[in-house]
mmCIF file of N, CA and C in Angstrom:
data_model
loop_
_atom_site.group_PDB
_atom_site.id
_atom_site.type_symbol
_atom_site.label_atom_id
_atom_site.label_comp_id
_atom_site.label_asym_id
_atom_site.label_seq_id
_atom_site.Cartn_x
_atom_site.Cartn_y
_atom_site.Cartn_z
ATOM 1 N N MET A 1 130.844 162.340 94.981
ATOM 2 C CA MET A 1 129.683 161.631 95.527
ATOM 3 C C MET A 1 130.083 160.174 95.741
ATOM 4 N N ASP A 2 129.828 159.682 96.932
ATOM 5 C CA ASP A 2 130.212 158.303 97.207
ATOM 6 C C ASP A 2 129.155 157.325 96.693
ATOM 7 N N GLU A 3 129.473 156.054 96.766
ATOM 8 C CA GLU A 3 128.615 154.997 96.206
ATOM 9 C C GLU A 3 127.232 154.970 96.853
ATOM 10 N N ARG A 4 127.166 155.142 98.172
ATOM 11 C CA ARG A 4 125.863 155.111 98.853
ATOM 12 C C ARG A 4 124.961 156.257 98.404
ATOM 13 N N ALA A 5 125.511 157.415 98.231
ATOM 14 C CA ALA A 5 124.713 158.570 97.811
ATOM 15 C C ALA A 5 124.151 158.347 96.406
ATOM 16 N N ARG A 6 124.961 157.742 95.519
ATOM 17 C CA ARG A 6 124.490 157.467 94.155
ATOM 18 C C ARG A 6 123.361 156.446 94.159
ATOM 19 N N LYS A 7 123.499 155.389 94.945
ATOM 20 C CA LYS A 7 122.446 154.371 95.025
ATOM 21 C C LYS A 7 121.161 154.960 95.573
ATOM 22 N N LYS A 8 121.292 155.816 96.593
ATOM 23 C CA LYS A 8 120.119 156.433 97.195
ATOM 24 C C LYS A 8 119.421 157.355 96.185
ATOM 25 N N ALA A 9 120.199 158.119 95.449
ATOM 26 C CA ALA A 9 119.626 159.011 94.437
ATOM 27 C C ALA A 9 118.935 158.204 93.345
ATOM 28 N N LYS A 10 119.544 157.089 92.952
ATOM 29 C CA LYS A 10 118.956 156.250 91.914
ATOM 30 C C LYS A 10 117.630 155.652 92.386
ATOM 31 N N LYS A 11 117.591 155.178 93.631
ATOM 32 C CA LYS A 11 116.364 154.603 94.175
ATOM 33 C C LYS A 11 115.260 155.647 94.249
ATOM 34 N N SER A 12 115.574 156.850 94.675
ATOM 35 C CA SER A 12 114.534 157.870 94.817
ATOM 36 C C SER A 12 114.006 158.321 93.461
ATOM 37 N N SER A 13 114.848 158.312 92.431
ATOM 38 C CA SER A 13 114.366 158.717 91.109
ATOM 39 C C SER A 13 113.455 157.656 90.503
ATOM 40 N N THR A 14 113.720 156.382 90.752
ATOM 41 C CA THR A 14 112.854 155.339 90.206
ATOM 42 C C THR A 14 111.545 155.255 90.970
ATOM 43 N N SER A 15 111.563 155.518 92.258
ATOM 44 C CA SER A 15 110.326 155.444 93.023
ATOM 45 C C SER A 15 109.374 156.565 92.647
ATOM 46 N N SER A 16 109.885 157.724 92.235
ATOM 47 C CA SER A 16 108.992 158.813 91.846
ATOM 48 C C SER A 16 108.289 158.502 90.531
ATOM 49 N N THR A 17 108.948 157.774 89.616
ATOM 50 C CA THR A 17 108.272 157.435 88.371
ATOM 51 C C THR A 17 107.218 156.365 88.599
ATOM 52 N N ASP A 18 107.440 155.477 89.583
ATOM 53 C CA ASP A 18 106.446 154.461 89.888
ATOM 54 C C ASP A 18 105.164 155.084 90.422
ATOM 55 N N SER A 19 105.298 156.130 91.214
ATOM 56 C CA SER A 19 104.112 156.742 91.798
ATOM 57 C C SER A 19 103.299 157.523 90.771
ATOM 58 N N GLU A 20 103.912 157.883 89.642
ATOM 59 C CA GLU A 20 103.213 158.629 88.613
ATOM 60 C C GLU A 20 102.333 157.742 87.742
ATOM 61 N N GLU A 21 102.561 156.431 87.753
ATOM 62 C CA GLU A 21 101.791 155.527 86.922
ATOM 63 C C GLU A 21 100.349 155.445 87.407
ATOM 64 N N VAL A 22 99.431 155.369 86.470
ATOM 65 C CA VAL A 22 98.019 155.264 86.807
ATOM 66 C C VAL A 22 97.673 153.793 86.963
ATOM 67 N N SER A 23 96.978 153.485 88.022
ATOM 68 C CA SER A 23 96.576 152.103 88.252
ATOM 69 C C SER A 23 95.586 151.663 87.191
ATOM 70 N N SER A 24 95.779 150.467 86.653
ATOM 71 C CA SER A 24 94.883 149.965 85.623
ATOM 72 C C SER A 24 93.505 149.638 86.190
ATOM 73 N N ILE A 25 93.380 149.520 87.501
ATOM 74 C CA ILE A 25 92.093 149.249 88.125
ATOM 75 C C ILE A 25 91.153 150.445 87.931
ATOM 76 N N GLU A 26 91.720 151.638 87.735
ATOM 77 C CA GLU A 26 90.919 152.844 87.584
ATOM 78 C C GLU A 26 90.408 153.048 86.161
ATOM 79 N N TRP A 27 90.718 152.171 85.239
ATOM 80 C CA TRP A 27 90.283 152.331 83.859
ATOM 81 C C TRP A 27 88.776 152.241 83.737
ATOM 82 N N ASP A 28 88.230 153.027 82.827
ATOM 83 C CA ASP A 28 86.808 152.919 82.518
ATOM 84 C C ASP A 28 86.598 151.724 81.599
ATOM 85 N N VAL A 29 85.403 151.171 81.639
ATOM 86 C CA VAL A 29 85.060 150.046 80.775
ATOM 87 C C VAL A 29 84.982 150.542 79.336
ATOM 88 N N ILE A 30 85.622 149.830 78.437
ATOM 89 C CA ILE A 30 85.608 150.204 77.027
ATOM 90 C C ILE A 30 84.514 149.399 76.346
ATOM 91 N N THR A 31 83.619 150.104 75.697
ATOM 92 C CA THR A 31 82.551 149.412 74.978
ATOM 93 C C THR A 31 82.870 149.411 73.494
ATOM 94 N N LEU A 32 82.800 148.243 72.916
ATOM 95 C CA LEU A 32 83.050 148.061 71.495
ATOM 96 C C LEU A 32 81.827 147.400 70.868
ATOM 97 N N THR A 33 81.689 147.566 69.580
ATOM 98 C CA THR A 33 80.615 146.879 68.888
ATOM 99 C C THR A 33 80.975 145.406 68.754
ATOM 100 N N GLU A 34 79.993 144.582 68.448
ATOM 101 C CA GLU A 34 80.261 143.149 68.256
ATOM 102 C C GLU A 34 81.243 142.925 67.119
ATOM 103 N N GLN A 35 81.123 143.729 66.072
ATOM 104 C CA GLN A 35 82.032 143.596 64.923
ATOM 105 C C GLN A 35 83.463 143.934 65.331
ATOM 106 N N GLU A 36 83.636 144.980 66.153
ATOM 107 C CA GLU A 36 84.978 145.346 66.604
ATOM 108 C C GLU A 36 85.564 144.246 67.477
ATOM 109 N N GLU A 37 84.772 143.725 68.399
ATOM 110 C CA GLU A 37 85.257 142.654 69.272
ATOM 111 C C GLU A 37 85.638 141.421 68.465
ATOM 112 N N ASP A 38 84.806 141.056 67.514
ATOM 113 C CA ASP A 38 85.080 139.895 66.671
ATOM 114 C C ASP A 38 86.387 140.085 65.911
ATOM 115 N N LEU A 39 86.558 141.270 65.341
ATOM 116 C CA LEU A 39 87.783 141.558 64.599
ATOM 117 C C LEU A 39 89.012 141.507 65.496
ATOM 118 N N ILE A 40 88.892 142.043 66.707
ATOM 119 C CA ILE A 40 90.019 142.012 67.649
ATOM 120 C C ILE A 40 90.381 140.578 68.002
ATOM 121 N N TYR A 41 89.386 139.745 68.280
ATOM 122 C CA TYR A 41 89.663 138.340 68.611
ATOM 123 C C TYR A 41 90.314 137.610 67.440
ATOM 124 N N ARG A 42 89.804 137.836 66.229
ATOM 125 C CA ARG A 42 90.393 137.160 65.066
ATOM 126 C C ARG A 42 91.813 137.640 64.804
ATOM 127 N N MET A 43 92.033 138.949 64.917
ATOM 128 C CA MET A 43 93.376 139.490 64.705
ATOM 129 C C MET A 43 94.347 139.007 65.787
ATOM 130 N N TYR A 44 93.864 138.909 67.018
ATOM 131 C CA TYR A 44 94.716 138.438 68.101
ATOM 132 C C TYR A 44 95.193 137.011 67.836
ATOM 133 N N ARG A 45 94.292 136.176 67.311
ATOM 134 C CA ARG A 45 94.687 134.802 66.977
ATOM 135 C C ARG A 45 95.743 134.781 65.883
ATOM 136 N N LEU A 46 95.682 135.747 64.986
ATOM 137 C CA LEU A 46 96.647 135.792 63.886
ATOM 138 C C LEU A 46 97.994 136.384 64.279
ATOM 139 N N VAL A 47 97.970 137.518 64.982
ATOM 140 C CA VAL A 47 99.215 138.260 65.218
ATOM 141 C C VAL A 47 99.609 138.360 66.685
ATOM 142 N N GLY A 48 98.791 137.850 67.584
ATOM 143 C CA GLY A 48 99.123 137.931 69.006
ATOM 144 C C GLY A 48 98.860 139.317 69.554
ATOM 145 N N ASP A 49 99.673 139.725 70.520
ATOM 146 C CA ASP A 49 99.428 141.004 71.180
ATOM 147 C C ASP A 49 100.137 142.181 70.504
ATOM 148 N N ARG A 50 100.096 142.205 69.217
ATOM 149 C CA ARG A 50 100.664 143.319 68.449
ATOM 150 C C ARG A 50 99.547 144.343 68.250
ATOM 151 N N TRP A 51 99.329 145.127 69.309
ATOM 152 C CA TRP A 51 98.184 146.024 69.395
ATOM 153 C C TRP A 51 98.174 147.077 68.295
ATOM 154 N N ASP A 52 99.342 147.523 67.853
ATOM 155 C CA ASP A 52 99.403 148.508 66.767
ATOM 156 C C ASP A 52 98.810 147.944 65.476
ATOM 157 N N LEU A 53 99.152 146.708 65.169
ATOM 158 C CA LEU A 53 98.603 146.074 63.968
ATOM 159 C C LEU A 53 97.089 145.898 64.071
ATOM 160 N N ILE A 54 96.638 145.468 65.227
ATOM 161 C CA ILE A 54 95.207 145.255 65.416
ATOM 162 C C ILE A 54 94.461 146.583 65.330
ATOM 163 N N ALA A 55 94.996 147.620 65.974
ATOM 164 C CA ALA A 55 94.346 148.934 65.949
ATOM 165 C C ALA A 55 94.294 149.507 64.536
ATOM 166 N N GLY A 56 95.247 149.136 63.696
ATOM 167 C CA GLY A 56 95.226 149.595 62.312
ATOM 168 C C GLY A 56 94.045 149.042 61.528
ATOM 169 N N ARG A 57 93.475 147.941 61.979
ATOM 170 C CA ARG A 57 92.322 147.318 61.309
ATOM 171 C C ARG A 57 90.985 147.739 61.913
ATOM 172 N N VAL A 58 91.019 148.254 63.144
ATOM 173 C CA VAL A 58 89.789 148.684 63.805
ATOM 174 C C VAL A 58 89.738 150.207 63.706
ATOM 175 N N LEU A 59 88.896 150.704 62.831
ATOM 176 C CA LEU A 59 88.843 152.136 62.568
ATOM 177 C C LEU A 59 88.465 152.937 63.810
ATOM 178 N N GLY A 60 89.200 154.018 64.035
ATOM 179 C CA GLY A 60 88.890 154.920 65.137
ATOM 180 C C GLY A 60 89.360 154.467 66.500
ATOM 181 N N ARG A 61 90.113 153.405 66.572
ATOM 182 C CA ARG A 61 90.608 152.908 67.861
ATOM 183 C C ARG A 61 92.118 152.979 67.905
ATOM 184 N N LYS A 62 92.653 153.311 69.090
ATOM 185 C CA LYS A 62 94.099 153.380 69.296
ATOM 186 C C LYS A 62 94.590 152.051 69.858
ATOM 187 N N ALA A 63 95.878 151.809 69.688
ATOM 188 C CA ALA A 63 96.476 150.571 70.184
ATOM 189 C C ALA A 63 96.296 150.446 71.697
ATOM 190 N N GLU A 64 96.451 151.559 72.425
ATOM 191 C CA GLU A 64 96.297 151.531 73.877
ATOM 192 C C GLU A 64 94.873 151.141 74.267
ATOM 193 N N GLU A 65 93.916 151.620 73.499
ATOM 194 C CA GLU A 65 92.512 151.324 73.766
ATOM 195 C C GLU A 65 92.216 149.831 73.546
ATOM 196 N N ILE A 66 92.770 149.285 72.470
ATOM 197 C CA ILE A 66 92.582 147.866 72.171
ATOM 198 C C ILE A 66 93.231 147.006 73.256
ATOM 199 N N GLU A 67 94.449 147.367 73.638
ATOM 200 C CA GLU A 67 95.144 146.612 74.672
ATOM 201 C C GLU A 67 94.395 146.683 76.000
ATOM 202 N N ARG A 68 93.899 147.866 76.354
ATOM 203 C CA ARG A 68 93.138 148.028 77.592
ATOM 204 C C ARG A 68 91.874 147.171 77.558
ATOM 205 N N PHE A 69 91.185 147.152 76.411
ATOM 206 C CA PHE A 69 90.004 146.300 76.263
ATOM 207 C C PHE A 69 90.371 144.841 76.511
ATOM 208 N N TRP A 70 91.460 144.404 75.885
ATOM 209 C CA TRP A 70 91.884 143.006 75.999
ATOM 210 C C TRP A 70 92.214 142.646 77.444
ATOM 211 N N ILE A 71 92.964 143.501 78.106
ATOM 212 C CA ILE A 71 93.347 143.247 79.491
ATOM 213 C C ILE A 71 92.112 143.197 80.379
ATOM 214 N N MET A 72 91.222 144.162 80.190
ATOM 215 C CA MET A 72 90.029 144.204 81.036
ATOM 216 C C MET A 72 89.107 143.016 80.779
ATOM 217 N N ARG A 73 89.120 142.485 79.584
ATOM 218 C CA ARG A 73 88.256 141.350 79.255
ATOM 219 C C ARG A 73 88.842 140.040 79.777
ATOM 220 N N HIS A 74 90.166 139.949 79.897
ATOM 221 C CA HIS A 74 90.792 138.666 80.213
ATOM 222 C C HIS A 74 91.488 138.589 81.568
ATOM 223 N N GLU A 75 91.567 139.666 82.317
ATOM 224 C CA GLU A 75 92.244 139.638 83.615
ATOM 225 C C GLU A 75 91.261 139.293 84.723
ATOM 226 N N GLU A 76 91.706 138.522 85.675
ATOM 227 C CA GLU A 76 90.898 138.142 86.827
ATOM 228 C C GLU A 76 90.498 139.354 87.658
ATOM 229 N N ALA A 77 91.374 140.338 87.750
ATOM 230 C CA ALA A 77 91.109 141.515 88.579
ATOM 231 C C ALA A 77 89.872 142.271 88.119
ATOM 232 N N TYR A 78 89.490 142.109 86.867
ATOM 233 C CA TYR A 78 88.356 142.847 86.325
ATOM 234 C C TYR A 78 87.074 142.028 86.273
ATOM 235 N N ALA A 79 87.086 140.812 86.735
ATOM 236 C CA ALA A 79 85.912 139.943 86.647
ATOM 237 C C ALA A 79 84.704 140.563 87.350
ATOM 238 N N GLU A 80 84.891 141.081 88.545
ATOM 239 C CA GLU A 80 83.777 141.673 89.285
ATOM 240 C C GLU A 80 83.278 142.943 88.596
ATOM 241 N N LYS A 81 84.204 143.764 88.121
ATOM 242 C CA LYS A 81 83.821 144.997 87.434
ATOM 243 C C LYS A 81 83.039 144.679 86.153
ATOM 244 N N ARG A 82 83.450 143.635 85.419
ATOM 245 C CA ARG A 82 82.726 143.211 84.215
ATOM 246 C C ARG A 82 81.314 142.783 84.552
ATOM 247 N N ASN A 83 81.179 141.996 85.613
ATOM 248 C CA ASN A 83 79.862 141.520 86.028
ATOM 249 C C ASN A 83 78.949 142.681 86.408
ATOM 250 N N ASP A 84 79.490 143.667 87.123
ATOM 251 C CA ASP A 84 78.697 144.837 87.483
ATOM 252 C C ASP A 84 78.256 145.605 86.250
ATOM 253 N N PHE A 85 79.170 145.777 85.303
ATOM 254 C CA PHE A 85 78.851 146.512 84.065
ATOM 255 C C PHE A 85 77.812 145.771 83.252
ATOM 256 N N ASN A 86 77.950 144.462 83.117
ATOM 257 C CA ASN A 86 77.010 143.669 82.330
ATOM 258 C C ASN A 86 75.617 143.634 82.968
ATOM 259 N N SER A 87 75.551 143.668 84.267
ATOM 260 C CA SER A 87 74.245 143.642 84.930
ATOM 261 C C SER A 87 73.504 144.969 84.777
ATOM 262 N N LYS A 88 74.226 146.060 84.557
ATOM 263 C CA LYS A 88 73.598 147.374 84.361
ATOM 264 C C LYS A 88 73.024 147.537 82.966
ATOM 265 N N THR A 89 73.593 146.845 81.982
ATOM 266 C CA THR A 89 73.144 147.020 80.604
ATOM 267 C C THR A 89 72.029 146.075 80.241
#
């Protein structure tokens, strides 16, 4: 196999994994209690974005769920979605 064929094969294998990723824009809004949100904010100030550590303190929540909550709360892309959700409640 020549060099061009290897590069082409490598590019096609990486592009297929990119298409399998789920867009974060499609995430559902995560609702947490005030106590959970408060704990997440306090833990974030202490340990940063170490989601596993934070999730260990918030009972019943996974690290991915905590991270998704944080991203959705602080990213500009979700500002409109947050406003729509807050106006419904």
